[in-house]
Short mmCIF file of C-alpha atoms in Angstrom, two decimals:
data_model
loop_
_atom_site.label_atom_id
_atom_site.label_comp_id
_atom_site.label_asym_id
_atom_site.label_seq_id
_atom_site.Cartn_x
_atom_site.Cartn_y
_atom_site.Cartn_z
CA MET A 1461 109.35 122.16 120.79
CA THR A 1462 108.81 121.15 117.18
CA THR A 1463 106.33 118.47 116.30
CA ALA A 1464 107.27 116.16 113.44
CA PRO A 1465 104.90 116.33 110.49
CA LEU A 1466 102.37 113.55 110.22
CA PRO A 1467 102.93 110.91 107.55
CA SER A 1468 100.84 111.12 104.42
CA SER A 1469 98.10 108.65 103.61
CA HIS A 1470 100.38 107.33 100.86
CA GLU A 1471 103.19 106.62 103.37
CA ILE A 1472 100.82 104.71 105.64
CA ALA A 1473 99.30 102.69 102.79
CA ALA A 1474 102.78 101.94 101.38
CA PHE A 1475 104.07 100.82 104.79
CA TRP A 1476 101.12 98.48 105.19
CA ARG A 1477 101.31 97.14 101.64
CA ASP A 1478 105.07 96.54 102.01
CA ALA A 1479 104.63 94.80 105.37
CA GLY A 1480 102.52 92.19 103.58
CA PRO A 1481 100.42 89.29 104.78
CA ALA A 1482 103.24 87.62 106.72
CA ARG A 1483 103.37 90.61 109.11
CA TRP A 1484 99.77 91.84 109.04
CA PHE A 1485 98.34 89.23 111.38
CA ALA A 1486 101.40 87.88 113.18
CA LYS A 1487 102.15 88.78 116.78
CA ASP A 1488 105.58 90.36 116.28
CA ASP A 1489 106.90 92.73 118.95
CA ALA A 1490 109.49 94.30 116.63
CA PHE A 1491 106.91 95.01 113.92
CA ASP A 1492 104.43 96.36 116.48
CA ALA A 1493 107.11 98.69 117.90
CA GLU A 1494 108.04 100.00 114.45
CA PHE A 1495 104.39 100.46 113.50
CA LYS A 1496 103.71 102.34 116.74
CA SER A 1497 106.78 104.56 116.59
CA ARG A 1498 106.08 105.60 113.00
CA PHE A 1499 102.31 106.08 113.14
CA GLU A 1500 101.06 106.67 116.68
CA ALA A 1501 100.69 110.43 116.15
CA ALA A 1502 98.76 109.77 112.94
CA HIS A 1503 96.49 107.30 114.76
CA HIS A 1504 95.63 109.94 117.37
CA ALA A 1505 95.04 112.55 114.65
CA ALA A 1506 92.72 110.14 112.83
CA ALA A 1507 90.89 109.30 116.06
CA ALA A 1508 90.39 113.03 116.67
CA CYS A 1509 88.87 113.42 113.17
CA ARG A 1510 91.77 115.57 111.94
CA LEU A 1511 92.43 113.30 108.96
CA ASP A 1512 88.83 112.75 107.87
CA GLY A 1513 89.53 114.38 104.50
CA TRP A 1514 91.57 111.34 103.56
CA ALA A 1515 88.34 109.34 103.36
CA ARG A 1516 87.46 111.05 100.07
CA GLU A 1517 89.71 108.75 98.05
CA ALA A 1518 90.60 105.04 98.11
CA GLU A 1519 94.19 105.19 99.36
CA GLY A 1520 93.29 107.72 102.03
CA ALA A 1521 90.38 105.60 103.23
CA LEU A 1522 92.69 102.57 103.35
CA ALA A 1523 95.24 104.55 105.39
CA LEU A 1524 92.50 105.60 107.83
CA LEU A 1525 91.32 102.01 108.19
CA VAL A 1526 94.87 100.86 108.89
CA LEU A 1527 95.25 103.63 111.50
CA LEU A 1528 91.87 103.11 113.19
CA ASP A 1529 91.29 99.35 112.91
CA GLN A 1530 94.68 97.65 112.52
CA PHE A 1531 97.07 100.01 114.31
CA PRO A 1532 95.39 99.76 117.74
CA ARG A 1533 95.43 95.96 117.55
CA ASN A 1534 99.21 96.07 117.08
CA ALA A 1535 100.07 99.04 119.29
CA TRP A 1536 97.97 98.16 122.34
CA ARG A 1537 97.66 94.38 122.30
CA GLY A 1538 95.86 93.04 125.35
CA SER A 1539 94.19 96.32 126.34
CA ALA A 1540 90.77 97.87 125.83
CA HIS A 1541 92.40 100.59 123.74
CA MET A 1542 92.65 97.99 120.95
CA PHE A 1543 88.95 98.59 120.31
CA ALA A 1544 88.64 102.32 121.04
CA THR A 1545 88.41 103.44 117.42
CA ASP A 1546 86.45 100.50 116.01
CA GLY A 1547 83.25 102.52 115.59
CA LYS A 1548 85.00 105.23 113.60
CA ALA A 1549 86.71 102.58 111.47
CA ARG A 1550 83.33 100.97 110.69
CA ALA A 1551 81.87 104.34 109.66
CA ILE A 1552 84.79 104.99 107.32
CA ALA A 1553 84.62 101.44 105.93
CA HIS A 1554 80.89 101.80 105.28
CA ALA A 1555 81.33 105.07 103.35
CA ALA A 1556 84.39 103.79 101.48
CA ILE A 1557 82.57 100.65 100.34
CA GLU A 1558 79.57 102.71 99.25
CA ALA A 1559 81.98 104.83 97.19
CA GLY A 1560 83.55 101.70 95.64
CA PHE A 1561 86.98 102.40 97.12
CA ASP A 1562 87.39 98.77 98.20
CA ARG A 1563 87.46 97.83 94.52
CA GLN A 1564 90.06 100.50 93.70
CA VAL A 1565 92.91 99.02 95.75
CA ASP A 1566 95.09 95.96 95.23
CA ASP A 1567 93.18 92.75 95.88
CA ALA A 1568 95.49 91.93 98.80
CA LEU A 1569 94.42 95.16 100.54
CA ARG A 1570 90.69 94.84 99.95
CA PRO A 1571 90.06 92.85 103.17
CA PHE A 1572 91.10 95.87 105.24
CA PHE A 1573 87.92 97.62 104.10
CA TYR A 1574 85.93 94.66 105.47
CA LEU A 1575 87.79 93.90 108.70
CA PRO A 1576 86.03 96.62 110.73
CA PHE A 1577 82.81 94.62 110.27
CA MET A 1578 84.56 91.33 111.15
CA HIS A 1579 85.90 92.96 114.33
CA SER A 1580 82.45 94.15 115.40
CA GLU A 1581 80.36 92.43 118.06
CA SER A 1582 77.17 93.31 116.13
CA MET A 1583 75.47 90.42 114.34
CA ALA A 1584 74.43 92.72 111.47
CA ASP A 1585 78.06 93.77 110.98
CA GLN A 1586 79.13 90.11 111.06
CA GLU A 1587 76.60 89.21 108.36
CA ARG A 1588 77.89 92.12 106.31
CA SER A 1589 81.47 90.90 106.80
CA VAL A 1590 80.59 87.43 105.54
CA ALA A 1591 78.79 88.87 102.51
CA LEU A 1592 81.65 91.26 101.65
CA ASN A 1593 84.34 88.63 102.14
CA ALA A 1594 82.50 86.09 99.97
CA ALA A 1595 84.24 87.52 96.90
CA LEU A 1596 87.69 87.02 98.44
CA ASP A 1597 89.86 83.96 98.99
CA ALA A 1598 88.60 80.94 100.91
CA ASN A 1599 90.84 81.58 103.93
CA THR A 1600 89.54 85.14 104.40
CA GLN A 1601 85.98 83.88 104.00
CA ARG A 1602 86.67 81.15 106.57
CA TYR A 1603 87.77 83.76 109.13
CA ALA A 1604 84.73 85.91 108.39
CA ALA A 1605 82.45 82.93 109.04
CA LEU A 1606 84.38 82.00 112.19
CA HIS A 1607 83.94 85.52 113.62
CA ARG A 1608 80.25 85.54 112.71
CA ASP A 1609 79.68 82.16 114.31
CA ILE A 1610 81.28 83.30 117.59
CA ILE A 1611 79.01 86.36 117.70
CA ALA A 1612 76.00 84.20 116.82
CA ARG A 1613 76.87 81.85 119.68
CA PHE A 1614 77.91 84.31 122.41
CA GLY A 1615 76.84 87.78 121.25
CA ARG A 1616 80.42 88.92 121.77
CA PHE A 1617 84.03 87.77 121.48
CA PRO A 1618 84.82 85.95 124.74
CA HIS A 1619 88.58 86.52 124.44
CA ARG A 1620 87.94 90.26 124.84
CA ASN A 1621 86.25 89.87 128.21
CA PRO A 1622 89.34 90.42 130.41
CA MET A 1623 90.40 93.50 128.40
CA LEU A 1624 86.94 95.01 128.60
CA GLY A 1625 86.26 94.15 132.24
CA ARG A 1626 83.47 91.72 131.37
CA GLU A 1627 82.62 88.57 133.29
CA THR A 1628 83.27 85.41 131.33
CA THR A 1629 80.40 82.93 131.40
CA PRO A 1630 81.09 79.24 132.05
CA GLU A 1631 80.17 78.44 128.42
CA GLU A 1632 82.61 81.10 127.17
CA GLN A 1633 85.36 79.78 129.45
CA THR A 1634 84.85 76.25 128.15
CA PHE A 1635 85.08 77.59 124.58
CA LEU A 1636 88.33 79.43 125.40
CA ASP A 1637 89.80 76.47 127.32
CA GLN A 1638 89.13 74.22 124.34
CA GLY A 1639 91.16 76.50 122.06
CA GLY A 1640 88.35 78.79 120.91
CA PHE A 1641 89.36 81.76 118.80
CA ALA A 1642 91.50 84.20 120.77
CA GLY A 1643 92.02 87.05 118.29
#
């Protein structure tokens, strides 16, 4: 049996750039299926540290962040696997930002270097997200503050509780029932 070659970091970054904002955050089954069929093998390779060399340059770091932070949220919506590679994504984002790679990509792609911190349930990561996103557009900054405020209030994202097998507190349930952020 022959295994298809993995896509390059350039192919992944180009796919993501071409998808654009209208598809990045929408719940779209067709887009999710295409994303998964094209890049699932690359996601698993990245999760297994086989693509770590890509992190030495801006486009490669971006591709890794797409594979480790964004891809699972599209490919495995509603499951704990959505969050399985968040820690690795944060480590790559931290190193990439320290190297200035976030400032070497198109402005529209810069938030993907910061999203691993926004997705974290750590207050320190949330504060970092707000600080990093302060230089971006008002809508991105608004979402960063919203995420931070939820972590400040609950210490976690309540909408993740069912996926992660956590008990939802009455206060969290009230928040969710009243239309609180659901990811």
